[in-house]
């Protein structure tokens, strides 16, 4: 039994160096399906994965048409969602429904025009909230822990 373990240790080393033949690899896969002891025990999950997870060439060839169909369907759905998204009001605009900005005494309610400024103001408010939160926790403000906008 010891001789078999020594032989398997040498094969594992050859495998890890990329020097094994297909027959030797199959011998390793078969060995690691059984009971393994000693130093080789740590390699058992890896060789079991190789033994079970290596795709068969025939199975891979049969899989490609299914993958191609799935990719085509996903692309068509994605394109459809893009078209619907462009035609419908932006989700960002819906979030800011009813918002306005007053500039030079003029009220501007056009969300497409004021959206960048609204988002900038929101970021600044969030930054101030983080500063207050850190101050309440007793964390001294530094440039490292307070991102600036």
PDB file of C-alpha atoms in Angstrom:
ATOM      1  CA  UNK A   1       0.000   0.000   0.000  1.00  0.00           C
ATOM      2  CA  UNK A   2       2.847   2.382   0.798  1.00  0.00           C
ATOM      3  CA  UNK A   3       4.296   1.820  -2.652  1.00  0.00           C
ATOM      4  CA  UNK A   4       0.985   2.838  -4.272  1.00  0.00           C
ATOM      5  CA  UNK A   5       0.933   6.059  -2.212  1.00  0.00           C
ATOM      6  CA  UNK A   6       4.544   6.852  -3.227  1.00  0.00           C
ATOM      7  CA  UNK A   7       3.641   6.234  -6.876  1.00  0.00           C
ATOM      8  CA  UNK A   8       0.597   8.516  -6.573  1.00  0.00           C
ATOM      9  CA  UNK A   9       2.715  11.230  -4.899  1.00  0.00           C
ATOM     10  CA  UNK A  10       5.094  11.136  -7.874  1.00  0.00           C
ATOM     11  CA  UNK A  11       2.148  11.281 -10.289  1.00  0.00           C
ATOM     12  CA  UNK A  12       0.637  14.249  -8.422  1.00  0.00           C
ATOM     13  CA  UNK A  13       3.965  16.090  -8.680  1.00  0.00           C
ATOM     14  CA  UNK A  14       4.137  15.319 -12.402  1.00  0.00           C
ATOM     15  CA  UNK A  15       0.502  16.441 -12.768  1.00  0.00           C
ATOM     16  CA  UNK A  16       1.156  19.744 -11.002  1.00  0.00           C
ATOM     17  CA  UNK A  17       4.177  20.295 -13.250  1.00  0.00           C
ATOM     18  CA  UNK A  18       2.014  19.570 -16.329  1.00  0.00           C
ATOM     19  CA  UNK A  19       3.972  16.459 -17.320  1.00  0.00           C
ATOM     20  CA  UNK A  20       1.344  13.691 -17.076  1.00  0.00           C
ATOM     21  CA  UNK A  21      -0.179  11.782 -19.946  1.00  0.00           C
ATOM     22  CA  UNK A  22      -3.924  11.277 -20.306  1.00  0.00           C
ATOM     23  CA  UNK A  23      -3.552   7.729 -19.014  1.00  0.00           C
ATOM     24  CA  UNK A  24      -1.674   8.929 -15.932  1.00  0.00           C
ATOM     25  CA  UNK A  25      -4.286  11.594 -15.301  1.00  0.00           C
ATOM     26  CA  UNK A  26      -7.045   9.013 -15.548  1.00  0.00           C
ATOM     27  CA  UNK A  27      -5.126   6.858 -13.060  1.00  0.00           C
ATOM     28  CA  UNK A  28      -5.025   9.838 -10.673  1.00  0.00           C
ATOM     29  CA  UNK A  29      -8.739  10.528 -11.129  1.00  0.00           C
ATOM     30  CA  UNK A  30      -9.553   6.879 -10.401  1.00  0.00           C
ATOM     31  CA  UNK A  31      -7.271   6.783  -7.350  1.00  0.00           C
ATOM     32  CA  UNK A  32      -8.782   9.909  -5.817  1.00  0.00           C
ATOM     33  CA  UNK A  33     -12.333   8.560  -6.211  1.00  0.00           C
ATOM     34  CA  UNK A  34     -11.516   6.001  -3.517  1.00  0.00           C
ATOM     35  CA  UNK A  35     -10.236   6.286   0.041  1.00  0.00           C
ATOM     36  CA  UNK A  36      -7.160   8.519   0.292  1.00  0.00           C
ATOM     37  CA  UNK A  37      -4.929   8.966   3.338  1.00  0.00           C
ATOM     38  CA  UNK A  38      -1.859  10.923   4.311  1.00  0.00           C
ATOM     39  CA  UNK A  39      -0.357  13.813   2.369  1.00  0.00           C
ATOM     40  CA  UNK A  40      -2.485  13.129  -0.681  1.00  0.00           C
ATOM     41  CA  UNK A  41      -5.809  13.670   1.133  1.00  0.00           C
ATOM     42  CA  UNK A  42      -5.596  17.433   0.483  1.00  0.00           C
ATOM     43  CA  UNK A  43      -5.608  16.819  -3.284  1.00  0.00           C
ATOM     44  CA  UNK A  44      -8.738  14.658  -3.285  1.00  0.00           C
ATOM     45  CA  UNK A  45     -11.303  17.470  -3.855  1.00  0.00           C
ATOM     46  CA  UNK A  46      -9.239  18.869  -6.737  1.00  0.00           C
ATOM     47  CA  UNK A  47      -8.927  15.537  -8.541  1.00  0.00           C
ATOM     48  CA  UNK A  48     -12.578  14.693  -7.943  1.00  0.00           C
ATOM     49  CA  UNK A  49     -13.478  18.024  -9.510  1.00  0.00           C
ATOM     50  CA  UNK A  50     -11.283  17.295 -12.505  1.00  0.00           C
ATOM     51  CA  UNK A  51     -12.784  13.829 -12.824  1.00  0.00           C
ATOM     52  CA  UNK A  52     -16.372  15.087 -12.682  1.00  0.00           C
ATOM     53  CA  UNK A  53     -16.014  18.548 -14.188  1.00  0.00           C
ATOM     54  CA  UNK A  54     -13.973  18.024 -17.310  1.00  0.00           C
ATOM     55  CA  UNK A  55     -16.393  18.283 -20.221  1.00  0.00           C
ATOM     56  CA  UNK A  56     -16.587  15.554 -22.805  1.00  0.00           C
ATOM     57  CA  UNK A  57     -15.871  16.802 -26.333  1.00  0.00           C
ATOM     58  CA  UNK A  58     -19.130  15.335 -27.682  1.00  0.00           C
ATOM     59  CA  UNK A  59     -21.118  16.939 -24.884  1.00  0.00           C
ATOM     60  CA  UNK A  60     -19.410  20.293 -25.546  1.00  0.00           C
ATOM     61  CA  UNK A  61     -20.276  20.113 -29.238  1.00  0.00           C
ATOM     62  CA  UNK A  62     -23.914  19.445 -28.416  1.00  0.00           C
ATOM     63  CA  UNK A  63     -23.948  22.348 -25.984  1.00  0.00           C
ATOM     64  CA  UNK A  64     -22.879  25.076 -28.447  1.00  0.00           C
ATOM     65  CA  UNK A  65     -26.196  25.299 -30.324  1.00  0.00           C
ATOM     66  CA  UNK A  66     -28.025  25.729 -27.020  1.00  0.00           C
ATOM     67  CA  UNK A  67     -25.578  28.410 -25.912  1.00  0.00           C
ATOM     68  CA  UNK A  68     -25.967  30.214 -29.232  1.00  0.00           C
ATOM     69  CA  UNK A  69     -29.769  30.187 -28.981  1.00  0.00           C
ATOM     70  CA  UNK A  70     -29.641  31.413 -25.373  1.00  0.00           C
ATOM     71  CA  UNK A  71     -27.250  34.225 -26.328  1.00  0.00           C
ATOM     72  CA  UNK A  72     -29.493  35.271 -29.207  1.00  0.00           C
ATOM     73  CA  UNK A  73     -32.561  35.345 -26.966  1.00  0.00           C
ATOM     74  CA  UNK A  74     -30.676  37.365 -24.338  1.00  0.00           C
ATOM     75  CA  UNK A  75     -29.492  39.842 -26.982  1.00  0.00           C
ATOM     76  CA  UNK A  76     -33.024  40.248 -28.356  1.00  0.00           C
ATOM     77  CA  UNK A  77     -34.460  40.841 -24.881  1.00  0.00           C
ATOM     78  CA  UNK A  78     -31.696  43.340 -24.120  1.00  0.00           C
ATOM     79  CA  UNK A  79     -32.314  45.233 -27.341  1.00  0.00           C
ATOM     80  CA  UNK A  80     -36.044  45.281 -26.650  1.00  0.00           C
ATOM     81  CA  UNK A  81     -35.517  46.623 -23.152  1.00  0.00           C
ATOM     82  CA  UNK A  82     -33.257  49.364 -24.511  1.00  0.00           C
ATOM     83  CA  UNK A  83     -35.929  50.442 -26.986  1.00  0.00           C
ATOM     84  CA  UNK A  84     -38.655  50.417 -24.333  1.00  0.00           C
ATOM     85  CA  UNK A  85     -36.391  52.278 -21.891  1.00  0.00           C
ATOM     86  CA  UNK A  86     -35.636  55.010 -24.458  1.00  0.00           C
ATOM     87  CA  UNK A  87     -39.287  55.453 -25.318  1.00  0.00           C
ATOM     88  CA  UNK A  88     -40.518  55.568 -21.729  1.00  0.00           C
ATOM     89  CA  UNK A  89     -39.699  58.389 -19.322  1.00  0.00           C
ATOM     90  CA  UNK A  90     -36.379  57.913 -17.651  1.00  0.00           C
ATOM     91  CA  UNK A  91     -36.462  56.236 -14.243  1.00  0.00           C
ATOM     92  CA  UNK A  92     -34.144  58.990 -13.022  1.00  0.00           C
ATOM     93  CA  UNK A  93     -36.628  61.637 -14.063  1.00  0.00           C
ATOM     94  CA  UNK A  94     -39.471  59.848 -12.283  1.00  0.00           C
ATOM     95  CA  UNK A  95     -37.480  60.007  -9.037  1.00  0.00           C
ATOM     96  CA  UNK A  96     -37.326  63.788  -9.251  1.00  0.00           C
ATOM     97  CA  UNK A  97     -40.933  64.369 -10.325  1.00  0.00           C
ATOM     98  CA  UNK A  98     -42.112  67.730  -8.952  1.00  0.00           C
ATOM     99  CA  UNK A  99     -38.587  69.092  -8.399  1.00  0.00           C
ATOM    100  CA  UNK A 100     -37.560  72.528  -9.595  1.00  0.00           C
ATOM    101  CA  UNK A 101     -34.674  74.994  -9.399  1.00  0.00           C
ATOM    102  CA  UNK A 102     -34.927  78.743  -9.110  1.00  0.00           C
ATOM    103  CA  UNK A 103     -32.249  80.661 -11.018  1.00  0.00           C
ATOM    104  CA  UNK A 104     -32.269  84.447 -11.247  1.00  0.00           C
ATOM    105  CA  UNK A 105     -35.788  84.481  -9.874  1.00  0.00           C
ATOM    106  CA  UNK A 106     -37.035  82.090 -12.592  1.00  0.00           C
ATOM    107  CA  UNK A 107     -38.495  78.711 -11.653  1.00  0.00           C
ATOM    108  CA  UNK A 108     -37.257  75.874 -13.909  1.00  0.00           C
ATOM    109  CA  UNK A 109     -39.256  72.620 -13.774  1.00  0.00           C
ATOM    110  CA  UNK A 110     -37.717  70.980 -16.870  1.00  0.00           C
ATOM    111  CA  UNK A 111     -36.291  67.804 -15.326  1.00  0.00           C
ATOM    112  CA  UNK A 112     -34.090  67.016 -18.300  1.00  0.00           C
ATOM    113  CA  UNK A 113     -32.351  70.392 -17.893  1.00  0.00           C
ATOM    114  CA  UNK A 114     -32.045  70.411 -14.113  1.00  0.00           C
ATOM    115  CA  UNK A 115     -31.275  66.712 -13.499  1.00  0.00           C
ATOM    116  CA  UNK A 116     -27.456  67.114 -13.395  1.00  0.00           C
ATOM    117  CA  UNK A 117     -27.727  69.904 -10.824  1.00  0.00           C
ATOM    118  CA  UNK A 118     -30.263  67.942  -8.748  1.00  0.00           C
ATOM    119  CA  UNK A 119     -27.944  64.941  -8.661  1.00  0.00           C
ATOM    120  CA  UNK A 120     -24.988  67.139  -7.663  1.00  0.00           C
ATOM    121  CA  UNK A 121     -27.018  68.644  -4.808  1.00  0.00           C
ATOM    122  CA  UNK A 122     -28.064  65.164  -3.680  1.00  0.00           C
ATOM    123  CA  UNK A 123     -24.430  64.028  -3.610  1.00  0.00           C
ATOM    124  CA  UNK A 124     -23.461  67.051  -1.528  1.00  0.00           C
ATOM    125  CA  UNK A 125     -26.263  66.342   0.957  1.00  0.00           C
ATOM    126  CA  UNK A 126     -25.134  62.704   1.236  1.00  0.00           C
ATOM    127  CA  UNK A 127     -21.559  63.877   1.842  1.00  0.00           C
ATOM    128  CA  UNK A 128     -22.701  66.168   4.653  1.00  0.00           C
ATOM    129  CA  UNK A 129     -24.729  63.317   6.152  1.00  0.00           C
ATOM    130  CA  UNK A 130     -21.616  61.103   6.178  1.00  0.00           C
ATOM    131  CA  UNK A 131     -19.615  63.851   7.909  1.00  0.00           C
ATOM    132  CA  UNK A 132     -22.255  64.305  10.591  1.00  0.00           C
ATOM    133  CA  UNK A 133     -22.515  60.540  11.073  1.00  0.00           C
ATOM    134  CA  UNK A 134     -18.752  60.247  11.508  1.00  0.00           C
ATOM    135  CA  UNK A 135     -18.661  63.177  13.902  1.00  0.00           C
ATOM    136  CA  UNK A 136     -21.424  61.617  15.992  1.00  0.00           C
ATOM    137  CA  UNK A 137     -19.420  58.387  16.146  1.00  0.00           C
ATOM    138  CA  UNK A 138     -16.419  60.354  17.386  1.00  0.00           C
ATOM    139  CA  UNK A 139     -14.334  59.847  14.254  1.00  0.00           C
ATOM    140  CA  UNK A 140     -12.108  62.822  13.579  1.00  0.00           C
ATOM    141  CA  UNK A 141     -12.538  64.198  10.080  1.00  0.00           C
ATOM    142  CA  UNK A 142      -9.624  63.599   7.744  1.00  0.00           C
ATOM    143  CA  UNK A 143      -9.263  63.753   4.020  1.00  0.00           C
ATOM    144  CA  UNK A 144      -8.944  59.971   3.928  1.00  0.00           C
ATOM    145  CA  UNK A 145     -12.328  59.118   5.421  1.00  0.00           C
ATOM    146  CA  UNK A 146     -14.420  61.925   3.917  1.00  0.00           C
ATOM    147  CA  UNK A 147     -14.740  61.739   0.119  1.00  0.00           C
ATOM    148  CA  UNK A 148     -15.224  65.052  -1.586  1.00  0.00           C
ATOM    149  CA  UNK A 149     -17.400  65.840  -4.547  1.00  0.00           C
TER     150      UNK A 149
END
